[in-house]
Amino acid sequence: MEKFKAGWSNQVRIMTIVMGIILLLCLVSFGSRAYLNPTNYNVIFCSILTVLILAFAIGCIIYSPRYLTVDKNNITIKKLSGKITIPVNEITTIERRTNLGFDSKKFGSGGFFGYNGYFVNDAVGRYTGYVTDQHKIFWVITPRKKYTLSCDDPDRFVSLVKNCIG
């Protein structure tokens, strides 16, 4: 079994830091607003916004991939919230991608802790993305599901999986 780190690109790092600061400033602003003017409306409104912001941030953190592993039977995407296993014998296509380009995000994160979620592409249709570096991405397509993944050495990863397939 080989392990491949899902390292962040500079773009993802910057986006995560900037968004983290913005979200933190929003939380401070909502908290001070509720504290300085503690009407029922302010407290309820600020509490709801705080819960939504924290839920969004926590969701992005636990959905982001940490590393990928490949062995002769499976590809495993390890996330903080668990793992996803893709049987190698079900893979119909695995190949490098150039970038995310004009893919449309339907639900997920567009750079905050990575490009993770559900996307649509003109070439393959709907797919799930677990991308932490847009310059190191590849397709993994099975009859049931399509993925775009990234890791620190995508050429080697794709080569290993192709060797396991055939």
PDB file of C-alpha atoms in Angstrom:
ATOM      1  CA  MET A   1       0.000   0.000   0.000  1.00  0.00           C
ATOM      2  CA  GLU A   2       1.340   3.418  -0.964  1.00  0.00           C
ATOM      3  CA  LYS A   3       0.292   6.642   0.707  1.00  0.00           C
ATOM      4  CA  PHE A   4       0.066   9.977  -1.142  1.00  0.00           C
ATOM      5  CA  LYS A   5      -0.335  13.239   0.754  1.00  0.00           C
ATOM      6  CA  ALA A   6      -3.061  15.617  -0.428  1.00  0.00           C
ATOM      7  CA  GLY A   7      -0.998  18.775   0.006  1.00  0.00           C
ATOM      8  CA  TRP A   8      -2.555  22.212  -0.355  1.00  0.00           C
ATOM      9  CA  SER A   9      -1.617  24.558  -3.167  1.00  0.00           C
ATOM     10  CA  ASN A  10      -0.713  28.156  -2.349  1.00  0.00           C
ATOM     11  CA  GLN A  11      -4.096  29.200  -3.754  1.00  0.00           C
ATOM     12  CA  VAL A  12      -5.952  26.930  -1.300  1.00  0.00           C
ATOM     13  CA  ARG A  13      -3.761  28.125   1.589  1.00  0.00           C
ATOM     14  CA  ILE A  14      -4.452  31.790   0.807  1.00  0.00           C
ATOM     15  CA  MET A  15      -8.171  31.194   0.269  1.00  0.00           C
ATOM     16  CA  THR A  16      -8.427  29.262   3.552  1.00  0.00           C
ATOM     17  CA  ILE A  17      -6.584  31.936   5.525  1.00  0.00           C
ATOM     18  CA  VAL A  18      -8.575  34.817   3.997  1.00  0.00           C
ATOM     19  CA  MET A  19     -11.922  33.056   4.416  1.00  0.00           C
ATOM     20  CA  GLY A  20     -10.985  32.007   7.947  1.00  0.00           C
ATOM     21  CA  ILE A  21     -10.232  35.622   8.866  1.00  0.00           C
ATOM     22  CA  ILE A  22     -13.477  36.834   7.274  1.00  0.00           C
ATOM     23  CA  LEU A  23     -15.519  34.193   9.099  1.00  0.00           C
ATOM     24  CA  LEU A  24     -13.780  34.996  12.381  1.00  0.00           C
ATOM     25  CA  LEU A  25     -14.487  38.716  11.915  1.00  0.00           C
ATOM     26  CA  CYS A  26     -18.143  37.889  11.204  1.00  0.00           C
ATOM     27  CA  LEU A  27     -18.361  35.842  14.403  1.00  0.00           C
ATOM     28  CA  VAL A  28     -16.808  38.685  16.438  1.00  0.00           C
ATOM     29  CA  SER A  29     -19.133  41.196  14.791  1.00  0.00           C
ATOM     30  CA  PHE A  30     -22.235  39.118  15.479  1.00  0.00           C
ATOM     31  CA  GLY A  31     -21.141  38.440  19.049  1.00  0.00           C
ATOM     32  CA  SER A  32     -20.472  42.115  19.782  1.00  0.00           C
ATOM     33  CA  ARG A  33     -23.759  43.137  18.161  1.00  0.00           C
ATOM     34  CA  ALA A  34     -25.705  40.726  20.341  1.00  0.00           C
ATOM     35  CA  TYR A  35     -23.738  41.767  23.438  1.00  0.00           C
ATOM     36  CA  LEU A  36     -24.041  45.556  22.880  1.00  0.00           C
ATOM     37  CA  ASN A  37     -27.725  45.501  21.927  1.00  0.00           C
ATOM     38  CA  PRO A  38     -29.188  42.366  23.552  1.00  0.00           C
ATOM     39  CA  THR A  39     -32.701  42.425  22.129  1.00  0.00           C
ATOM     40  CA  ASN A  40     -34.392  39.098  21.489  1.00  0.00           C
ATOM     41  CA  TYR A  41     -34.122  39.640  17.741  1.00  0.00           C
ATOM     42  CA  ASN A  42     -30.376  40.410  17.865  1.00  0.00           C
ATOM     43  CA  VAL A  43     -29.553  37.460  20.090  1.00  0.00           C
ATOM     44  CA  ILE A  44     -31.568  34.987  17.982  1.00  0.00           C
ATOM     45  CA  PHE A  45     -30.313  36.387  14.652  1.00  0.00           C
ATOM     46  CA  CYS A  46     -26.668  36.438  15.748  1.00  0.00           C
ATOM     47  CA  SER A  47     -26.927  32.965  17.281  1.00  0.00           C
ATOM     48  CA  ILE A  48     -28.361  31.505  14.079  1.00  0.00           C
ATOM     49  CA  LEU A  49     -25.666  33.151  11.936  1.00  0.00           C
ATOM     50  CA  THR A  50     -22.951  31.939  14.312  1.00  0.00           C
ATOM     51  CA  VAL A  51     -24.223  28.356  14.135  1.00  0.00           C
ATOM     52  CA  LEU A  52     -24.399  28.514  10.308  1.00  0.00           C
ATOM     53  CA  ILE A  53     -20.856  29.893  10.000  1.00  0.00           C
ATOM     54  CA  LEU A  54     -19.453  27.284  12.391  1.00  0.00           C
ATOM     55  CA  ALA A  55     -21.336  24.480  10.608  1.00  0.00           C
ATOM     56  CA  PHE A  56     -19.951  25.624   7.244  1.00  0.00           C
ATOM     57  CA  ALA A  57     -16.372  25.829   8.550  1.00  0.00           C
ATOM     58  CA  ILE A  58     -16.530  22.472  10.341  1.00  0.00           C
ATOM     59  CA  GLY A  59     -18.115  20.844   7.272  1.00  0.00           C
ATOM     60  CA  CYS A  60     -15.307  22.112   5.039  1.00  0.00           C
ATOM     61  CA  ILE A  61     -12.647  20.923   7.490  1.00  0.00           C
ATOM     62  CA  ILE A  62     -13.961  17.373   7.913  1.00  0.00           C
ATOM     63  CA  TYR A  63     -14.744  16.912   4.184  1.00  0.00           C
ATOM     64  CA  SER A  64     -11.253  17.910   3.006  1.00  0.00           C
ATOM     65  CA  PRO A  65      -8.986  14.990   2.023  1.00  0.00           C
ATOM     66  CA  ARG A  66      -5.821  14.388   4.070  1.00  0.00           C
ATOM     67  CA  TYR A  67      -4.199  11.684   1.950  1.00  0.00           C
ATOM     68  CA  LEU A  68      -4.886   8.972  -0.622  1.00  0.00           C
ATOM     69  CA  THR A  69      -3.724   5.384  -0.541  1.00  0.00           C
ATOM     70  CA  VAL A  70      -3.571   2.836  -3.305  1.00  0.00           C
ATOM     71  CA  ASP A  71      -3.060  -0.912  -3.164  1.00  0.00           C
ATOM     72  CA  LYS A  72      -3.817  -3.728  -5.595  1.00  0.00           C
ATOM     73  CA  ASN A  73      -7.504  -3.757  -4.586  1.00  0.00           C
ATOM     74  CA  ASN A  74      -8.569  -0.232  -3.603  1.00  0.00           C
ATOM     75  CA  ILE A  75      -8.036   3.488  -3.742  1.00  0.00           C
ATOM     76  CA  THR A  76      -8.804   5.061  -0.382  1.00  0.00           C
ATOM     77  CA  ILE A  77      -9.518   8.751   0.185  1.00  0.00           C
ATOM     78  CA  LYS A  78      -8.853   9.522   3.840  1.00  0.00           C
ATOM     79  CA  LYS A  79     -10.696  12.494   5.290  1.00  0.00           C
ATOM     80  CA  LEU A  80     -10.985  13.747   8.845  1.00  0.00           C
ATOM     81  CA  SER A  81     -14.577  12.449   8.863  1.00  0.00           C
ATOM     82  CA  GLY A  82     -13.738   8.991   7.584  1.00  0.00           C
ATOM     83  CA  LYS A  83     -12.707   7.404   4.335  1.00  0.00           C
ATOM     84  CA  ILE A  84     -14.024   6.584   0.888  1.00  0.00           C
ATOM     85  CA  THR A  85     -12.956   3.374  -0.809  1.00  0.00           C
ATOM     86  CA  ILE A  86     -12.981   2.920  -4.577  1.00  0.00           C
ATOM     87  CA  PRO A  87     -12.409  -0.685  -5.721  1.00  0.00           C
ATOM     88  CA  VAL A  88      -9.700  -0.759  -8.399  1.00  0.00           C
ATOM     89  CA  ASN A  89     -11.536  -3.440 -10.411  1.00  0.00           C
ATOM     90  CA  GLU A  90     -14.495  -1.041 -10.876  1.00  0.00           C
ATOM     91  CA  ILE A  91     -12.401   1.785 -12.368  1.00  0.00           C
ATOM     92  CA  THR A  92     -13.106   2.326 -16.054  1.00  0.00           C
ATOM     93  CA  THR A  93     -10.960   5.455 -16.477  1.00  0.00           C
ATOM     94  CA  ILE A  94      -8.108   7.037 -14.562  1.00  0.00           C
ATOM     95  CA  GLU A  95      -6.203   9.862 -16.202  1.00  0.00           C
ATOM     96  CA  ARG A  96      -4.620  13.213 -15.477  1.00  0.00           C
ATOM     97  CA  ARG A  97      -6.669  16.383 -15.803  1.00  0.00           C
ATOM     98  CA  THR A  98      -5.255  19.775 -16.651  1.00  0.00           C
ATOM     99  CA  ASN A  99      -7.330  21.885 -14.216  1.00  0.00           C
ATOM    100  CA  LEU A 100     -10.845  22.433 -12.921  1.00  0.00           C
ATOM    101  CA  GLY A 101     -11.394  25.074 -15.609  1.00  0.00           C
ATOM    102  CA  PHE A 102     -15.015  26.039 -16.044  1.00  0.00           C
ATOM    103  CA  ASP A 103     -16.534  23.262 -13.969  1.00  0.00           C
ATOM    104  CA  SER A 104     -19.679  24.347 -12.176  1.00  0.00           C
ATOM    105  CA  LYS A 105     -19.880  23.855  -8.414  1.00  0.00           C
ATOM    106  CA  LYS A 106     -23.285  22.595  -7.286  1.00  0.00           C
ATOM    107  CA  PHE A 107     -22.548  22.137  -3.588  1.00  0.00           C
ATOM    108  CA  GLY A 108     -19.332  22.357  -1.619  1.00  0.00           C
ATOM    109  CA  SER A 109     -16.261  24.466  -1.108  1.00  0.00           C
ATOM    110  CA  GLY A 110     -14.655  26.511  -3.858  1.00  0.00           C
ATOM    111  CA  GLY A 111     -11.222  26.800  -2.246  1.00  0.00           C
ATOM    112  CA  PHE A 112     -11.835  26.941   1.510  1.00  0.00           C
ATOM    113  CA  PHE A 113      -9.925  23.833   2.679  1.00  0.00           C
ATOM    114  CA  GLY A 114      -9.866  22.725  -0.966  1.00  0.00           C
ATOM    115  CA  TYR A 115     -12.260  22.297  -3.870  1.00  0.00           C
ATOM    116  CA  ASN A 116     -14.467  19.665  -2.315  1.00  0.00           C
ATOM    117  CA  GLY A 117     -18.050  18.821  -3.101  1.00  0.00           C
ATOM    118  CA  TYR A 118     -20.275  18.176  -6.079  1.00  0.00           C
ATOM    119  CA  PHE A 119     -19.440  19.628  -9.484  1.00  0.00           C
ATOM    120  CA  VAL A 120     -20.594  19.412 -13.113  1.00  0.00           C
ATOM    121  CA  ASN A 121     -18.350  19.223 -16.164  1.00  0.00           C
ATOM    122  CA  ASP A 122     -19.401  19.306 -19.842  1.00  0.00           C
ATOM    123  CA  ALA A 123     -17.234  16.279 -20.701  1.00  0.00           C
ATOM    124  CA  VAL A 124     -18.214  13.820 -17.940  1.00  0.00           C
ATOM    125  CA  GLY A 125     -21.260  15.341 -16.245  1.00  0.00           C
ATOM    126  CA  ARG A 126     -21.688  15.229 -12.465  1.00  0.00           C
ATOM    127  CA  TYR A 127     -18.747  14.260 -10.271  1.00  0.00           C
ATOM    128  CA  THR A 128     -17.456  14.499  -6.717  1.00  0.00           C
ATOM    129  CA  GLY A 129     -14.309  16.526  -6.108  1.00  0.00           C
ATOM    130  CA  TYR A 130     -11.676  16.030  -3.419  1.00  0.00           C
ATOM    131  CA  VAL A 131      -9.090  18.520  -4.672  1.00  0.00           C
ATOM    132  CA  THR A 132      -6.478  20.370  -2.632  1.00  0.00           C
ATOM    133  CA  ASP A 133      -4.252  21.437  -5.558  1.00  0.00           C
ATOM    134  CA  GLN A 134      -5.783  22.291  -8.951  1.00  0.00           C
ATOM    135  CA  HIS A 135      -2.493  21.665 -10.751  1.00  0.00           C
ATOM    136  CA  LYS A 136      -2.186  18.040  -9.591  1.00  0.00           C
ATOM    137  CA  ILE A 137      -5.585  16.565 -10.393  1.00  0.00           C
ATOM    138  CA  PHE A 138      -6.841  13.422 -12.094  1.00  0.00           C
ATOM    139  CA  TRP A 139     -10.111  11.675 -12.960  1.00  0.00           C
ATOM    140  CA  VAL A 140     -11.229   8.408 -11.443  1.00  0.00           C
ATOM    141  CA  ILE A 141     -14.362   7.121 -13.172  1.00  0.00           C
ATOM    142  CA  THR A 142     -16.377   4.044 -12.246  1.00  0.00           C
ATOM    143  CA  PRO A 143     -19.749   2.926 -13.661  1.00  0.00           C
ATOM    144  CA  ARG A 144     -21.486   4.276 -10.554  1.00  0.00           C
ATOM    145  CA  LYS A 145     -19.532   7.423  -9.681  1.00  0.00           C
ATOM    146  CA  LYS A 146     -17.000   9.929 -10.984  1.00  0.00           C
ATOM    147  CA  TYR A 147     -14.294  11.643  -8.936  1.00  0.00           C
ATOM    148  CA  THR A 148     -11.672  14.314  -9.375  1.00  0.00           C
ATOM    149  CA  LEU A 149      -8.839  13.845  -6.904  1.00  0.00           C
ATOM    150  CA  SER A 150      -5.475  15.437  -6.213  1.00  0.00           C
ATOM    151  CA  CYS A 151      -2.291  14.359  -4.473  1.00  0.00           C
ATOM    152  CA  ASP A 152       1.339  15.443  -4.320  1.00  0.00           C
ATOM    153  CA  ASP A 153       2.501  12.973  -7.009  1.00  0.00           C
ATOM    154  CA  PRO A 154      -0.461  12.426  -9.360  1.00  0.00           C
ATOM    155  CA  ASP A 155       1.549  10.908 -12.238  1.00  0.00           C
ATOM    156  CA  ARG A 156       2.901   8.174  -9.991  1.00  0.00           C
ATOM    157  CA  PHE A 157      -0.522   7.617  -8.411  1.00  0.00           C
ATOM    158  CA  VAL A 158      -2.203   7.207 -11.825  1.00  0.00           C
ATOM    159  CA  SER A 159       0.594   4.896 -12.981  1.00  0.00           C
ATOM    160  CA  LEU A 160       0.257   2.673  -9.902  1.00  0.00           C
ATOM    161  CA  VAL A 161      -3.506   2.378 -10.338  1.00  0.00           C
ATOM    162  CA  LYS A 162      -3.162   1.586 -14.052  1.00  0.00           C
ATOM    163  CA  ASN A 163      -0.689  -1.187 -13.145  1.00  0.00           C
ATOM    164  CA  CYS A 164      -3.203  -2.590 -10.649  1.00  0.00           C
ATOM    165  CA  ILE A 165      -5.992  -2.488 -13.247  1.00  0.00           C
ATOM    166  CA  GLY A 166      -4.121  -4.220 -16.024  1.00  0.00           C
TER     167      GLY A 166
END
